mmCIF file of C-alpha atoms and ligand atoms in Angstrom:
data_model
loop_
_atom_site.group_PDB
_atom_site.id
_atom_site.type_symbol
_atom_site.label_atom_id
_atom_site.label_comp_id
_atom_site.label_asym_id
_atom_site.label_seq_id
_atom_site.Cartn_x
_atom_site.Cartn_y
_atom_site.Cartn_z
ATOM 1 C CA MET A 1 -20.344 -20.773 -18.778
ATOM 2 C CA THR A 2 -23.204 -18.528 -17.780
ATOM 3 C CA ALA A 3 -22.055 -15.096 -16.761
ATOM 4 C CA ALA A 4 -22.331 -14.274 -13.061
ATOM 5 C CA THR A 5 -23.644 -10.762 -13.519
ATOM 6 C CA ILE A 6 -23.212 -7.825 -11.196
ATOM 7 C CA ALA A 7 -25.722 -7.736 -8.353
ATOM 8 C CA GLY A 8 -24.496 -4.751 -6.334
ATOM 9 C CA VAL A 9 -22.003 -1.924 -6.050
ATOM 10 C CA GLU A 10 -20.956 -0.652 -2.636
ATOM 11 C CA THR A 11 -18.702 2.271 -1.709
ATOM 12 C CA ILE A 12 -16.675 2.140 1.499
ATOM 13 C CA ALA A 13 -15.188 5.490 2.550
ATOM 14 C CA LEU A 14 -12.313 5.246 5.025
ATOM 15 C CA ALA A 15 -10.167 7.804 6.834
ATOM 16 C CA ALA A 16 -7.314 7.389 9.288
ATOM 17 C CA PRO A 17 -6.457 10.286 11.589
ATOM 18 C CA ALA A 18 -4.272 12.764 9.698
ATOM 19 C CA ALA A 19 -0.717 12.722 11.039
ATOM 20 C CA ASP A 20 -0.390 16.297 9.836
ATOM 21 C CA PRO A 21 -2.728 17.969 7.354
ATOM 22 C CA ASP A 22 0.204 20.049 6.071
ATOM 23 C CA ASP A 23 2.149 16.938 5.071
ATOM 24 C CA LEU A 24 1.918 15.288 1.648
ATOM 25 C CA ASP A 25 0.137 11.988 2.169
ATOM 26 C CA ALA A 26 -2.808 10.854 0.038
ATOM 27 C CA SER A 27 -3.052 7.547 1.883
ATOM 28 C CA ARG A 28 -4.826 8.788 5.021
ATOM 29 C CA GLU A 29 -8.165 8.494 3.208
ATOM 30 C CA THR A 30 -9.587 6.256 0.514
ATOM 31 C CA ILE A 31 -12.782 5.101 -1.128
ATOM 32 C CA VAL A 32 -13.100 1.399 -1.822
ATOM 33 C CA ILE A 33 -15.485 0.331 -4.555
ATOM 34 C CA ALA A 34 -16.770 -3.197 -3.959
ATOM 35 C CA ILE A 35 -18.623 -4.936 -6.806
ATOM 36 C CA THR A 36 -20.500 -8.137 -5.985
ATOM 37 C CA ASP A 37 -21.852 -10.703 -8.435
ATOM 38 C CA ILE A 38 -25.026 -12.763 -8.123
ATOM 39 C CA GLU A 39 -23.037 -15.672 -6.698
ATOM 40 C CA GLY A 40 -21.622 -13.574 -3.879
ATOM 41 C CA ARG A 41 -18.053 -12.932 -5.066
ATOM 42 C CA THR A 42 -16.773 -9.391 -4.497
ATOM 43 C CA GLY A 43 -14.073 -7.519 -6.409
ATOM 44 C CA ILE A 44 -12.452 -4.400 -4.948
ATOM 45 C CA GLY A 45 -10.792 -1.274 -6.298
ATOM 46 C CA GLU A 46 -10.101 2.205 -4.937
ATOM 47 C CA ALA A 47 -9.934 5.714 -6.326
ATOM 48 C CA ASP A 48 -7.152 8.128 -5.376
ATOM 49 C CA ALA A 49 -9.477 11.113 -5.050
ATOM 50 C CA PRO A 50 -11.647 12.617 -2.289
ATOM 51 C CA ALA A 51 -13.751 9.774 -0.920
ATOM 52 C CA ARG A 52 -17.137 11.447 -0.602
ATOM 53 C CA VAL A 53 -16.890 13.038 -4.036
ATOM 54 C CA VAL A 54 -16.146 9.673 -5.635
ATOM 55 C CA ARG A 55 -18.971 8.078 -3.659
ATOM 56 C CA GLU A 56 -21.393 10.570 -5.169
ATOM 57 C CA LEU A 57 -20.102 9.869 -8.686
ATOM 58 C CA VAL A 58 -20.675 6.138 -8.144
ATOM 59 C CA GLU A 59 -24.051 6.370 -6.421
ATOM 60 C CA MET A 60 -25.632 9.462 -8.039
ATOM 61 C CA ASP A 61 -28.941 9.259 -9.816
ATOM 62 C CA ASP A 62 -28.819 9.199 -13.581
ATOM 63 C CA LEU A 63 -29.227 12.709 -14.977
ATOM 64 C CA PHE A 64 -29.231 11.869 -18.685
ATOM 65 C CA ALA A 65 -27.441 9.528 -21.087
ATOM 66 C CA TRP A 66 -24.025 11.222 -20.808
ATOM 67 C CA SER A 67 -24.220 11.899 -17.069
ATOM 68 C CA ARG A 68 -25.110 8.730 -15.171
ATOM 69 C CA GLY A 69 -24.187 7.160 -11.854
ATOM 70 C CA LEU A 70 -21.561 4.429 -12.347
ATOM 71 C CA ALA A 71 -23.443 1.910 -10.221
ATOM 72 C CA ASN A 72 -26.578 2.269 -12.339
ATOM 73 C CA VAL A 73 -24.606 1.327 -15.448
ATOM 74 C CA LEU A 74 -23.021 -1.699 -13.762
ATOM 75 C CA ARG A 75 -25.957 -3.567 -12.243
ATOM 76 C CA GLY A 76 -26.936 -6.659 -14.221
ATOM 77 C CA ARG A 77 -23.825 -6.532 -16.410
ATOM 78 C CA ASP A 78 -21.134 -9.175 -17.041
ATOM 79 C CA PRO A 79 -17.866 -8.064 -15.354
ATOM 80 C CA PHE A 80 -15.781 -10.076 -17.816
ATOM 81 C CA CYS A 81 -16.596 -7.591 -20.640
ATOM 82 C CA LEU A 82 -13.861 -5.320 -19.288
ATOM 83 C CA ARG A 83 -13.033 -3.082 -22.218
ATOM 84 C CA ALA A 84 -16.622 -2.806 -23.392
ATOM 85 C CA LEU A 85 -17.760 -1.854 -19.906
ATOM 86 C CA HIS A 86 -14.924 0.669 -19.576
ATOM 87 C CA ALA A 87 -15.999 2.341 -22.812
ATOM 88 C CA GLU A 88 -19.621 2.348 -21.756
ATOM 89 C CA LEU A 89 -18.872 3.750 -18.303
ATOM 90 C CA ASN A 90 -16.744 6.450 -19.882
ATOM 91 C CA ALA A 91 -19.477 7.364 -22.336
ATOM 92 C CA ALA A 92 -22.094 7.383 -19.582
ATOM 93 C CA THR A 93 -20.095 9.899 -17.513
ATOM 94 C CA VAL A 94 -18.342 11.926 -20.178
ATOM 95 C CA TYR A 95 -20.454 15.029 -19.656
ATOM 96 C CA HIS A 96 -19.107 15.516 -16.121
ATOM 97 C CA GLY A 97 -16.138 13.114 -16.036
ATOM 98 C CA ARG A 98 -13.723 13.585 -18.920
ATOM 99 C CA ARG A 99 -10.207 13.947 -17.492
ATOM 100 C CA GLY A 100 -10.745 14.583 -13.812
ATOM 101 C CA LEU A 101 -12.703 13.198 -10.899
ATOM 102 C CA GLY A 102 -15.036 11.174 -13.104
ATOM 103 C CA ILE A 103 -12.027 9.268 -14.479
ATOM 104 C CA HIS A 104 -10.620 8.796 -10.980
ATOM 105 C CA ALA A 105 -13.936 7.224 -9.929
ATOM 106 C CA LEU A 106 -13.974 5.055 -13.049
ATOM 107 C CA SER A 107 -10.449 3.894 -12.121
ATOM 108 C CA GLY A 108 -11.674 2.323 -8.894
ATOM 109 C CA VAL A 109 -14.568 0.647 -10.691
ATOM 110 C CA ASP A 110 -12.312 -0.739 -13.426
ATOM 111 C CA VAL A 111 -9.866 -2.265 -10.930
ATOM 112 C CA ALA A 112 -12.772 -3.815 -9.003
ATOM 113 C CA LEU A 113 -14.129 -5.309 -12.239
ATOM 114 C CA HIS A 114 -10.738 -6.867 -12.976
ATOM 115 C CA ASP A 115 -10.611 -8.313 -9.463
ATOM 116 C CA LEU A 116 -14.124 -9.731 -9.785
ATOM 117 C CA ALA A 117 -13.549 -11.202 -13.263
ATOM 118 C CA GLY A 118 -10.321 -12.792 -12.015
ATOM 119 C CA LEU A 119 -12.138 -14.277 -9.042
ATOM 120 C CA GLN A 120 -14.827 -15.692 -11.329
ATOM 121 C CA LEU A 121 -12.242 -17.312 -13.597
ATOM 122 C CA GLY A 122 -9.916 -18.383 -10.791
ATOM 123 C CA ARG A 123 -7.004 -16.557 -12.451
ATOM 124 C CA PRO A 124 -4.739 -13.673 -11.426
ATOM 125 C CA VAL A 125 -5.557 -10.283 -12.922
ATOM 126 C CA TYR A 126 -2.364 -10.086 -14.983
ATOM 127 C CA GLU A 127 -3.674 -12.988 -17.053
ATOM 128 C CA LEU A 128 -6.722 -10.887 -17.911
ATOM 129 C CA LEU A 129 -4.231 -8.245 -19.088
ATOM 130 C CA GLY A 130 -2.661 -10.707 -21.500
ATOM 131 C CA GLY A 131 -0.387 -12.810 -19.330
ATOM 132 C CA ALA A 132 3.014 -12.471 -17.686
ATOM 133 C CA ARG A 133 5.731 -10.627 -19.609
ATOM 134 C CA ARG A 134 8.337 -10.893 -16.837
ATOM 135 C CA ASP A 135 9.177 -13.371 -14.107
ATOM 136 C CA ALA A 136 9.040 -11.042 -11.085
ATOM 137 C CA ILE A 137 7.824 -7.628 -9.933
ATOM 138 C CA THR A 138 10.473 -4.903 -9.431
ATOM 139 C CA PRO A 139 9.272 -2.148 -7.095
ATOM 140 C CA TYR A 140 11.113 0.973 -6.094
ATOM 141 C CA ALA A 141 10.761 2.224 -2.538
ATOM 142 C CA THR A 142 9.870 5.877 -2.123
ATOM 143 C CA ILE A 143 11.978 7.645 0.490
ATOM 144 C CA TRP A 144 9.810 10.399 1.959
ATOM 145 C CA PRO A 145 11.193 12.095 5.073
ATOM 146 C CA GLY A 146 8.001 14.123 5.490
ATOM 147 C CA ALA A 147 7.496 17.858 5.145
ATOM 148 C CA VAL A 148 10.291 20.122 6.401
ATOM 149 C CA LYS A 149 8.321 21.530 9.355
ATOM 150 C CA GLY A 150 11.180 23.609 10.738
ATOM 151 C CA ARG A 151 13.911 20.985 10.418
ATOM 152 C CA THR A 152 17.396 21.807 9.154
ATOM 153 C CA ILE A 153 18.734 20.342 5.925
ATOM 154 C CA ASP A 154 21.085 18.181 7.987
ATOM 155 C CA ALA A 155 18.108 16.765 9.882
ATOM 156 C CA MET A 156 16.253 16.131 6.608
ATOM 157 C CA MET A 157 19.232 14.308 5.104
ATOM 158 C CA ALA A 158 19.678 12.284 8.301
ATOM 159 C CA ALA A 159 16.019 11.183 8.056
ATOM 160 C CA ILE A 160 16.554 10.259 4.409
ATOM 161 C CA GLY A 161 19.703 8.341 5.345
ATOM 162 C CA GLU A 162 17.832 6.269 7.923
ATOM 163 C CA GLN A 163 15.098 5.373 5.447
ATOM 164 C CA VAL A 164 17.553 4.522 2.675
ATOM 165 C CA ALA A 165 19.437 2.165 4.992
ATOM 166 C CA ALA A 166 16.170 0.564 6.117
ATOM 167 C CA ALA A 167 14.919 0.097 2.544
ATOM 168 C CA LEU A 168 18.179 -1.508 1.429
ATOM 169 C CA ALA A 169 18.078 -3.802 4.475
ATOM 170 C CA MET A 170 14.511 -4.806 3.535
ATOM 171 C CA GLY A 171 15.747 -5.954 0.137
ATOM 172 C CA PHE A 172 14.925 -3.022 -2.138
ATOM 173 C CA ARG A 173 17.362 -2.429 -4.992
ATOM 174 C CA ALA A 174 15.609 0.633 -6.411
ATOM 175 C CA LEU A 175 14.836 3.867 -4.571
ATOM 176 C CA LYS A 176 13.288 7.241 -5.231
ATOM 177 C CA VAL A 177 14.290 10.025 -2.871
ATOM 178 C CA GLU A 178 11.900 12.936 -2.378
ATOM 179 C CA VAL A 179 13.809 16.196 -2.075
ATOM 180 C CA VAL A 180 10.820 18.426 -1.430
ATOM 181 C CA PHE A 181 12.823 20.964 0.547
ATOM 182 C CA GLY A 182 11.253 24.199 -0.717
ATOM 183 C CA ASP A 183 13.319 27.258 0.136
ATOM 184 C CA LEU A 184 15.245 25.438 2.864
ATOM 185 C CA VAL A 185 18.102 25.089 0.361
ATOM 186 C CA GLY A 186 19.208 26.743 -2.846
ATOM 187 C CA ASP A 187 20.007 24.733 -5.949
ATOM 188 C CA ARG A 188 23.752 24.505 -5.236
ATOM 189 C CA VAL A 189 23.122 22.830 -1.863
ATOM 190 C CA LEU A 190 20.351 20.720 -3.386
ATOM 191 C CA ALA A 191 22.870 19.289 -5.853
ATOM 192 C CA GLU A 192 25.076 18.325 -2.904
ATOM 193 C CA CYS A 193 22.077 16.606 -1.280
ATOM 194 C CA ILE A 194 21.594 14.542 -4.427
ATOM 195 C CA HIS A 195 25.274 13.565 -4.473
ATOM 196 C CA GLU A 196 24.764 12.482 -0.856
ATOM 197 C CA ALA A 197 21.653 10.480 -1.768
ATOM 198 C CA ARG A 198 23.675 8.580 -4.370
ATOM 199 C CA ARG A 199 26.396 7.899 -1.810
ATOM 200 C CA LEU A 200 23.791 6.609 0.666
ATOM 201 C CA ALA A 201 22.095 4.411 -1.952
ATOM 202 C CA GLY A 202 25.319 2.880 -3.265
ATOM 203 C CA ALA A 203 26.516 2.768 -6.833
ATOM 204 C CA ASP A 204 24.439 -0.204 -7.967
ATOM 205 C CA THR A 205 21.040 0.865 -6.639
ATOM 206 C CA MET A 206 18.565 2.349 -9.093
ATOM 207 C CA LEU A 207 18.081 5.919 -7.845
ATOM 208 C CA ALA A 208 15.413 8.384 -8.953
ATOM 209 C CA ILE A 209 14.689 11.826 -7.540
ATOM 210 C CA ASP A 210 11.311 13.533 -6.994
ATOM 211 C CA PHE A 211 11.687 17.330 -6.944
ATOM 212 C CA GLY A 212 8.082 18.049 -5.913
ATOM 213 C CA TYR A 213 7.487 20.667 -8.646
ATOM 214 C CA ARG A 214 10.378 22.799 -7.441
ATOM 215 C CA TRP A 215 10.883 25.084 -10.431
ATOM 216 C CA ALA A 216 8.764 27.425 -12.511
ATOM 217 C CA ASP A 217 11.426 27.602 -15.240
ATOM 218 C CA TRP A 218 12.706 24.491 -17.025
ATOM 219 C CA ARG A 219 16.136 26.145 -17.384
ATOM 220 C CA ASP A 220 16.612 25.970 -13.606
ATOM 221 C CA ALA A 221 15.787 22.270 -13.654
ATOM 222 C CA GLN A 222 18.248 21.754 -16.486
ATOM 223 C CA ARG A 223 21.056 23.478 -14.554
ATOM 224 C CA LEU A 224 20.467 21.295 -11.499
ATOM 225 C CA LEU A 225 20.264 18.060 -13.499
ATOM 226 C CA ASP A 226 23.438 18.978 -15.402
ATOM 227 C CA ARG A 227 25.187 19.336 -12.030
ATOM 228 C CA CYS A 228 24.063 15.818 -11.094
ATOM 229 C CA VAL A 229 24.968 13.905 -14.266
ATOM 230 C CA ASP A 230 27.552 11.811 -12.414
ATOM 231 C CA ASP A 231 24.925 10.715 -9.873
ATOM 232 C CA ASP A 232 23.423 8.424 -12.535
ATOM 233 C CA LEU A 233 19.794 9.260 -11.778
ATOM 234 C CA HIS A 234 17.356 6.836 -13.369
ATOM 235 C CA PHE A 235 14.725 9.532 -13.778
ATOM 236 C CA ALA A 236 13.853 12.981 -12.488
ATOM 237 C CA GLU A 237 10.235 13.461 -11.397
ATOM 238 C CA ALA A 238 8.093 16.558 -10.898
ATOM 239 C CA CYS A 239 10.825 19.018 -11.891
ATOM 240 C CA ILE A 240 8.527 21.760 -13.179
ATOM 241 C CA GLN A 241 4.812 22.459 -12.898
ATOM 242 C CA HIS A 242 2.664 19.443 -13.751
ATOM 243 C CA ASP A 243 0.843 20.834 -16.758
ATOM 244 C CA ASP A 244 3.763 22.716 -18.301
ATOM 245 C CA VAL A 245 3.981 20.331 -21.246
ATOM 246 C CA ALA A 246 6.062 22.718 -23.369
ATOM 247 C CA GLY A 247 8.576 23.172 -20.556
ATOM 248 C CA HIS A 248 8.856 19.406 -20.134
ATOM 249 C CA ALA A 249 9.505 19.059 -23.865
ATOM 250 C CA LYS A 250 12.395 21.506 -23.733
ATOM 251 C CA LEU A 251 13.823 19.962 -20.579
ATOM 252 C CA ALA A 252 13.614 16.390 -21.902
ATOM 253 C CA ALA A 253 15.379 17.433 -25.107
ATOM 254 C CA ARG A 254 18.324 19.006 -23.289
ATOM 255 C CA VAL A 255 19.269 16.819 -20.327
ATOM 256 C CA ALA A 256 20.895 13.412 -20.097
ATOM 257 C CA THR A 257 18.532 12.260 -17.342
ATOM 258 C CA ARG A 258 15.172 10.666 -18.165
ATOM 259 C CA ILE A 259 12.341 13.074 -17.413
ATOM 260 C CA GLY A 260 9.272 11.715 -15.626
ATOM 261 C CA ALA A 261 5.857 13.353 -15.779
ATOM 262 C CA GLY A 262 2.151 12.857 -15.518
ATOM 263 C CA GLU A 263 1.500 11.484 -12.035
ATOM 264 C CA PHE A 264 -1.834 13.361 -11.955
ATOM 265 C CA ALA A 265 -2.776 12.400 -15.508
ATOM 266 C CA ALA A 266 -6.157 10.976 -16.461
ATOM 267 C CA THR A 267 -6.779 9.037 -19.679
ATOM 268 C CA VAL A 268 -4.621 8.052 -22.602
ATOM 269 C CA HIS A 269 -5.580 11.324 -24.288
ATOM 270 C CA GLU A 270 -3.783 13.381 -21.670
ATOM 271 C CA CYS A 271 -0.817 11.016 -21.673
ATOM 272 C CA ARG A 272 -0.484 11.325 -25.439
ATOM 273 C CA GLU A 273 0.412 14.999 -24.961
ATOM 274 C CA TRP A 274 3.285 14.009 -22.684
ATOM 275 C CA LEU A 275 4.520 11.429 -25.147
ATOM 276 C CA GLN A 276 4.408 13.877 -28.032
ATOM 277 C CA ALA A 277 6.416 16.284 -25.844
ATOM 278 C CA GLY A 278 9.128 13.656 -25.587
ATOM 279 C CA VAL A 279 9.043 12.738 -21.904
ATOM 280 C CA ASP A 280 10.762 9.436 -21.204
ATOM 281 C CA VAL A 281 8.840 8.147 -18.195
ATOM 282 C CA LEU A 282 5.060 8.384 -17.868
ATOM 283 C CA GLN A 283 3.818 8.127 -14.288
ATOM 284 C CA PRO A 284 0.014 7.798 -14.301
ATOM 285 C CA ASP A 285 -1.583 6.179 -11.259
ATOM 286 C CA VAL A 286 -3.834 3.136 -11.791
ATOM 287 C CA SER A 287 -6.351 4.522 -9.284
ATOM 288 C CA ARG A 288 -6.562 7.909 -11.012
ATOM 289 C CA CYS A 289 -5.823 7.528 -14.747
ATOM 290 C CA GLY A 290 -8.776 5.293 -15.646
ATOM 291 C CA GLY A 291 -7.885 1.948 -14.088
ATOM 292 C CA LEU A 292 -6.059 -1.053 -15.469
ATOM 293 C CA THR A 293 -7.845 -0.842 -18.813
ATOM 294 C CA GLU A 294 -6.653 2.721 -19.367
ATOM 295 C CA LEU A 295 -3.170 2.161 -17.937
ATOM 296 C CA ALA A 296 -2.647 -0.743 -20.347
ATOM 297 C CA ARG A 297 -3.656 1.504 -23.265
ATOM 298 C CA ILE A 298 -1.267 4.198 -22.021
ATOM 299 C CA ALA A 299 1.601 1.699 -21.804
ATOM 300 C CA GLU A 300 0.893 0.468 -25.312
ATOM 301 C CA LEU A 301 0.969 4.005 -26.672
ATOM 302 C CA ALA A 302 4.139 4.767 -24.681
ATOM 303 C CA ALA A 303 5.823 1.749 -26.242
ATOM 304 C CA HIS A 304 5.099 3.183 -29.688
ATOM 305 C CA HIS A 305 6.809 6.422 -28.585
ATOM 306 C CA GLY A 306 9.894 4.768 -27.117
ATOM 307 C CA ALA A 307 8.840 5.633 -23.577
ATOM 308 C CA VAL A 308 8.257 3.624 -20.421
ATOM 309 C CA VAL A 309 5.565 3.701 -17.751
ATOM 310 C CA ILE A 310 6.559 3.758 -14.074
ATOM 311 C CA PRO A 311 3.244 4.322 -12.313
ATOM 312 C CA HIS A 312 2.741 6.573 -9.313
ATOM 313 C CA GLY A 313 1.217 4.794 -6.304
ATOM 314 C CA TRP A 314 0.673 6.254 -2.843
ATOM 315 C CA LYS A 315 -2.589 4.861 -1.511
ATOM 316 C CA THR A 316 -3.468 1.503 0.049
ATOM 317 C CA GLY A 317 -2.536 -2.083 -0.697
ATOM 318 C CA ILE A 318 -5.312 -2.202 -3.299
ATOM 319 C CA THR A 319 -3.477 0.220 -5.571
ATOM 320 C CA ALA A 320 -0.204 -1.551 -4.810
ATOM 321 C CA ALA A 321 -1.722 -4.900 -5.840
ATOM 322 C CA ALA A 322 -3.213 -3.493 -9.053
ATOM 323 C CA GLN A 323 0.208 -2.067 -9.946
ATOM 324 C CA ARG A 324 1.878 -5.448 -9.443
ATOM 325 C CA HIS A 325 -0.510 -7.093 -11.900
ATOM 326 C CA PHE A 326 -0.031 -4.246 -14.368
ATOM 327 C CA GLN A 327 3.730 -4.574 -14.230
ATOM 328 C CA ALA A 328 3.564 -8.352 -14.568
ATOM 329 C CA ALA A 329 1.766 -7.935 -17.908
ATOM 330 C CA THR A 330 3.653 -4.904 -19.237
ATOM 331 C CA PRO A 331 7.055 -5.103 -20.953
ATOM 332 C CA ASN A 332 7.761 -1.344 -20.841
ATOM 333 C CA CYS A 333 7.123 -0.964 -17.118
ATOM 334 C CA PRO A 334 10.544 -1.462 -15.511
ATOM 335 C CA TYR A 335 9.459 -0.387 -11.995
ATOM 336 C CA VAL A 336 6.376 0.389 -9.945
ATOM 337 C CA GLU A 337 6.333 2.844 -7.067
ATOM 338 C CA MET A 338 5.904 1.330 -3.626
ATOM 339 C CA SER A 339 5.041 3.226 -0.487
ATOM 340 C CA VAL A 340 6.547 0.958 2.128
ATOM 341 C CA PRO A 341 4.508 0.630 5.345
ATOM 342 C CA ALA A 342 7.642 0.150 7.444
ATOM 343 C CA LEU A 343 9.074 3.452 6.172
ATOM 344 C CA TRP A 344 6.018 5.697 6.337
ATOM 345 C CA ASP A 345 3.352 5.424 8.999
ATOM 346 C CA SER A 346 0.065 5.006 7.150
ATOM 347 C CA PRO A 347 -2.580 2.833 8.817
ATOM 348 C CA LEU A 348 -4.612 2.292 5.645
ATOM 349 C CA ARG A 349 -1.549 1.444 3.536
ATOM 350 C CA ALA A 350 -0.340 -0.975 6.186
ATOM 351 C CA ASP A 351 -3.580 -2.642 7.236
ATOM 352 C CA LEU A 352 -6.506 -2.180 4.818
ATOM 353 C CA VAL A 353 -5.811 -5.339 2.823
ATOM 354 C CA ALA A 354 -3.698 -8.456 3.206
ATOM 355 C CA PRO A 355 -1.384 -9.988 2.254
ATOM 356 C CA ASP A 356 1.404 -7.542 1.351
ATOM 357 C CA PRO A 357 4.086 -9.584 -0.396
ATOM 358 C CA ALA A 358 7.733 -9.592 0.644
ATOM 359 C CA VAL A 359 10.618 -8.065 -1.312
ATOM 360 C CA ALA A 360 13.793 -10.089 -1.734
ATOM 361 C CA ASP A 361 16.841 -8.917 -3.669
ATOM 362 C CA GLY A 362 14.767 -6.178 -5.284
ATOM 363 C CA ARG A 363 12.012 -8.462 -6.492
ATOM 364 C CA ILE A 364 8.514 -9.600 -5.543
ATOM 365 C CA ALA A 365 7.269 -12.959 -6.781
ATOM 366 C CA LEU A 366 4.533 -12.898 -9.403
ATOM 367 C CA PRO A 367 1.067 -13.111 -7.837
ATOM 368 C CA THR A 368 -0.596 -16.509 -8.073
ATOM 369 C CA ALA A 369 -3.980 -16.074 -6.335
ATOM 370 C CA ALA A 370 -7.144 -15.337 -8.291
ATOM 371 C CA GLY A 371 -8.103 -11.716 -8.900
ATOM 372 C CA LEU A 372 -5.914 -9.049 -7.323
ATOM 373 C CA GLY A 373 -4.939 -11.522 -4.620
ATOM 374 C CA VAL A 374 -5.681 -9.218 -1.699
ATOM 375 C CA ALA A 375 -8.702 -9.011 0.592
ATOM 376 C CA LEU A 376 -10.095 -6.314 2.865
ATOM 377 C CA ARG A 377 -9.327 -6.769 6.555
ATOM 378 C CA PRO A 378 -12.706 -6.369 8.304
ATOM 379 C CA GLU A 379 -11.198 -5.004 11.532
ATOM 380 C CA THR A 380 -9.472 -2.180 9.600
ATOM 381 C CA VAL A 381 -12.669 -1.375 7.714
ATOM 382 C CA ASP A 382 -14.634 -1.236 10.975
ATOM 383 C CA ARG A 383 -12.051 0.977 12.630
ATOM 384 C CA TYR A 384 -11.697 3.651 9.956
ATOM 385 C CA ARG A 385 -15.013 3.577 8.094
ATOM 386 C CA LEU A 386 -16.736 6.907 7.533
ATOM 387 C CA ALA A 387 -20.492 7.230 7.594
HETATM 388 MG MG1 MG B 401 5.561 12.191 -6.941
#
């Protein structure tokens, strides 16, 4: 078979009106990277990073061998050479990219290359990742009541209760509740909120908690988690400051609950530090950490450390689709995060791509279509496209 090489790379920046700029929602904006081959097939990916910055990293002129525009490296190349291209793109941007925005941009390119190669072969992306290692996808629904914005704790818990009931009715069997309450409550009341979350979720639902980087001192996190041992939390996320690796090591060694970390992480090199610290659950995002190629390497390394990967995902249906394929091919990925359009109003999450598969009894069927199995909806692109 003659390779259908890459003819063009396009960036599509999109922004929906911000519901509230003070809220925590990365899905109001995105940058789609669309890679087209000489036969007219187009693969798509996105980066979870500021759209216009990523656009510049893709489209910039080459400066020198270690600081090139991603598109310049890609044109004329064979998208099927996924790992070789990933290494080359990394090397061609290492001077400015390393572990930050350059890797986020590379993430979107890598996912688009997987989509395109899958389309060329007529096979789903998880087969490019080595084939299915499970018979269904198991997402967890994130319960995010929004920022406090003057509400009482009772109002916050009522909002959480409504979303938990809705998620269970939709078929989810795994939930993560965000308790980003700031100084609205002290730790004693927060523990009561977590007991209440368990009661709302029911005894048999997988329940995780996201603390939104509540504490500066790991000892405070330990005290709270010790109070909640009987709530059977599957993991505790964002307890202390993201880059406090030493604090995470101490916390993970002293509590019964699995400790999650690394949702902002880029590259396997950064994730190795978390694994050596002893965290149980790595949470890199496919659209930030370096794409599917990098996330697969991270999961492999995690397996050698007795850890699992439960990736962060709060963007559009492109990220959600990439996560499904990753989980399909990854034994030590028990769950993937799902921002559920019916629970959180996000126009780009709900409408940028189709289809969005249904959840039944906690599971989503394995994808069967070629590539990622989702396509851009032109009317959504037209409506929200930035110049
Ligand atoms: Mg989080």
